[in-house]
Amino acid sequence: MFDSLLFDNWKDLLWIVLMGVLMYPTFLIIFRIFGKRSLTQVNMFDFIITVAYGNTLASILIIQSISYMEGALMILMLAVLQFIFSKLQTKFKSFRNWTKAKPIYLYSQGEFNQEAMRQERLKFEDVSSAVRKQGLVSFQQLDAIILEGDGTITAVMKGDGGVPESVSDVLWTKKTERTLK
């Protein structure tokens, strides 16, 4: 039962090395063709594709019944699907709204958005920690704190009195927009 725990045979190890040597440049070529978007985690679909890339590569390296061409086709298929999804997001606003989470205010104009924090399962400590990581020590320094569509928290510093254009798409709740004064 434990005889193959540390080592089974040289053939399996050679398979992994050869497939790794073949698949690495294949990954590089495919990602170079399909662009940087294939490697980012911008929304849930990008995250799913990223996890699928890793799972697919692991399967290709370990499962000997998967040939190089089958593995390369699997990776190419994932890259093409990601490319199609990103094109649909660019072309159709309704598809983009369905696939991408909108940013939402957690704090604005001196007020915490308790409803949004509850919906997103965030505590005050989570928000405070994110603000400190951005080098800020006081909420008085801020116009807003935003939970981005990718799950990161952004602190918007008080500026020269104008409303930053970058927050024009931010929601106060999932149903209402709110602008900085």
XYZ file of C-alpha atoms in Angstrom:
181
model
C 0.000 0.000 0.000
C 2.758 2.508 0.881
C 5.319 1.136 -1.581
C 4.583 3.886 -4.138
C 4.115 6.716 -1.636
C 7.528 8.334 -2.255
C 8.467 6.835 -5.607
C 6.597 4.734 -8.104
C 8.692 4.575 -11.272
C 10.943 6.602 -13.525
C 8.479 6.502 -16.430
C 5.907 8.583 -14.505
C 8.532 11.130 -13.491
C 9.825 11.387 -17.057
C 6.235 11.933 -18.278
C 5.776 14.871 -15.897
C 9.096 16.433 -16.901
C 8.430 16.073 -20.643
C 4.869 17.398 -20.430
C 6.046 20.301 -18.280
C 8.758 21.170 -20.797
C 6.199 21.029 -23.637
C 3.298 22.755 -21.847
C 5.236 25.708 -20.400
C 6.065 27.266 -23.780
C 2.562 26.348 -24.980
C 1.078 28.346 -22.091
C 3.391 31.274 -22.854
C 2.445 31.311 -26.534
C -1.298 31.048 -25.868
C -1.244 33.768 -23.184
C 0.890 35.998 -25.388
C -1.636 35.638 -28.222
C -4.711 36.219 -26.055
C -3.257 39.027 -23.967
C -2.838 40.021 -20.348
C -6.529 39.683 -19.574
C -6.124 35.901 -19.599
C -4.028 36.129 -16.430
C -5.909 38.718 -14.395
C -8.573 38.193 -11.788
C -10.975 40.959 -12.628
C -14.272 39.211 -11.987
C -15.731 35.818 -11.188
C -15.323 34.517 -14.747
C -11.665 35.490 -14.811
C -11.191 33.765 -11.461
C -12.909 30.608 -12.733
C -10.719 30.553 -15.835
C -7.573 31.053 -13.738
C -8.495 28.107 -11.512
C -9.349 26.052 -14.599
C -5.916 26.797 -16.112
C -4.198 25.463 -13.008
C -6.401 22.397 -12.787
C -5.960 21.665 -16.477
C -2.184 21.976 -16.309
C -2.060 19.667 -13.283
C -4.171 17.104 -15.116
C -2.012 17.338 -18.231
C 1.173 16.813 -16.234
C -0.069 13.898 -14.139
C -2.593 11.970 -16.230
C -0.674 10.061 -18.862
C -3.742 9.300 -20.952
C -3.869 13.021 -21.894
C -1.609 13.649 -24.884
C 0.266 16.882 -25.484
C -2.136 17.865 -28.285
C -5.177 17.189 -26.092
C -3.650 19.270 -23.307
C -2.723 22.113 -25.620
C -6.256 22.054 -27.050
C -7.727 22.234 -23.531
C -5.620 25.291 -22.703
C -6.399 26.886 -26.060
C -10.127 26.260 -25.533
C -10.028 27.994 -22.127
C -8.149 30.958 -23.616
C -10.652 31.236 -26.484
C -13.593 31.119 -24.051
C -11.975 33.844 -21.955
C -11.379 35.904 -25.096
C -15.026 35.505 -26.172
C -16.308 36.460 -22.712
C -14.101 39.568 -22.602
C -15.269 40.609 -26.097
C -18.924 40.120 -25.096
C -18.320 42.197 -21.960
C -16.805 44.958 -24.070
C -19.530 44.918 -26.715
C -22.711 44.377 -24.681
C -23.407 46.442 -21.576
C -26.125 44.030 -20.397
C -23.655 41.120 -20.556
C -21.018 43.197 -18.742
C -23.515 44.104 -16.018
C -24.431 40.435 -15.613
C -20.846 39.184 -15.429
C -19.065 41.953 -13.533
C -19.830 43.036 -10.006
C -20.330 46.777 -9.633
C -18.277 48.673 -7.059
C -20.197 49.765 -3.972
C -19.603 52.399 -1.305
C -18.753 51.085 2.135
C -18.201 54.614 3.439
C -19.081 57.983 1.953
C -19.536 61.510 3.265
C -18.705 60.445 6.831
C -21.260 57.628 6.863
C -20.729 53.869 6.809
C -23.003 51.919 4.489
C -24.219 49.318 6.976
C -26.548 47.685 4.451
C -23.748 47.113 1.934
C -21.372 45.872 4.630
C -24.004 43.383 5.792
C -24.758 42.231 2.220
C -21.070 41.771 1.478
C -20.390 40.112 4.869
C -17.797 42.696 5.902
C -17.088 43.910 9.409
C -15.826 47.324 10.441
C -12.479 45.665 11.272
C -12.136 44.411 7.658
C -12.653 47.913 6.305
C -10.327 49.508 8.872
C -7.605 46.992 8.078
C -7.847 47.701 4.349
C -7.618 51.442 4.993
C -4.524 50.993 7.188
C -2.872 48.838 4.505
C -3.203 51.825 2.177
C -1.231 53.922 4.654
C -4.132 55.915 6.089
C -4.851 56.340 9.784
C -8.047 58.393 9.918
C -11.399 58.205 8.187
C -11.349 62.015 8.198
C -8.718 61.789 5.444
C -11.224 60.017 3.187
C -14.020 60.939 0.857
C -15.004 57.312 0.426
C -14.178 53.666 0.872
C -15.237 51.449 -2.003
C -15.569 47.690 -2.318
C -14.427 47.100 -5.888
C -15.984 44.552 -8.213
C -12.957 42.277 -7.790
C -13.326 42.265 -3.985
C -10.543 44.704 -3.143
C -11.205 47.696 -0.916
C -10.119 51.134 -2.148
C -9.842 54.277 -0.039
C -10.493 57.549 -1.890
C -8.616 60.438 -0.286
C -10.185 63.859 0.120
C -9.187 65.942 -2.842
C -9.467 69.475 -4.040
C -13.225 69.568 -3.565
C -14.193 68.087 -6.911
C -15.891 64.762 -7.421
C -13.403 62.216 -8.759
C -14.517 60.844 -12.138
C -13.355 57.379 -11.131
C -16.273 56.970 -8.691
C -19.092 57.807 -11.105
C -20.135 54.144 -11.416
C -20.096 53.328 -7.691
C -23.336 52.295 -6.015
C -24.487 53.216 -2.507
C -26.567 50.063 -2.355
C -27.080 47.517 -5.085
C -30.058 49.582 -6.273
C -29.043 53.208 -5.801
C -26.186 55.363 -6.978
C -24.660 58.060 -4.807
C -22.107 60.677 -5.705
C -19.524 62.394 -3.578
C -20.249 66.054 -2.855
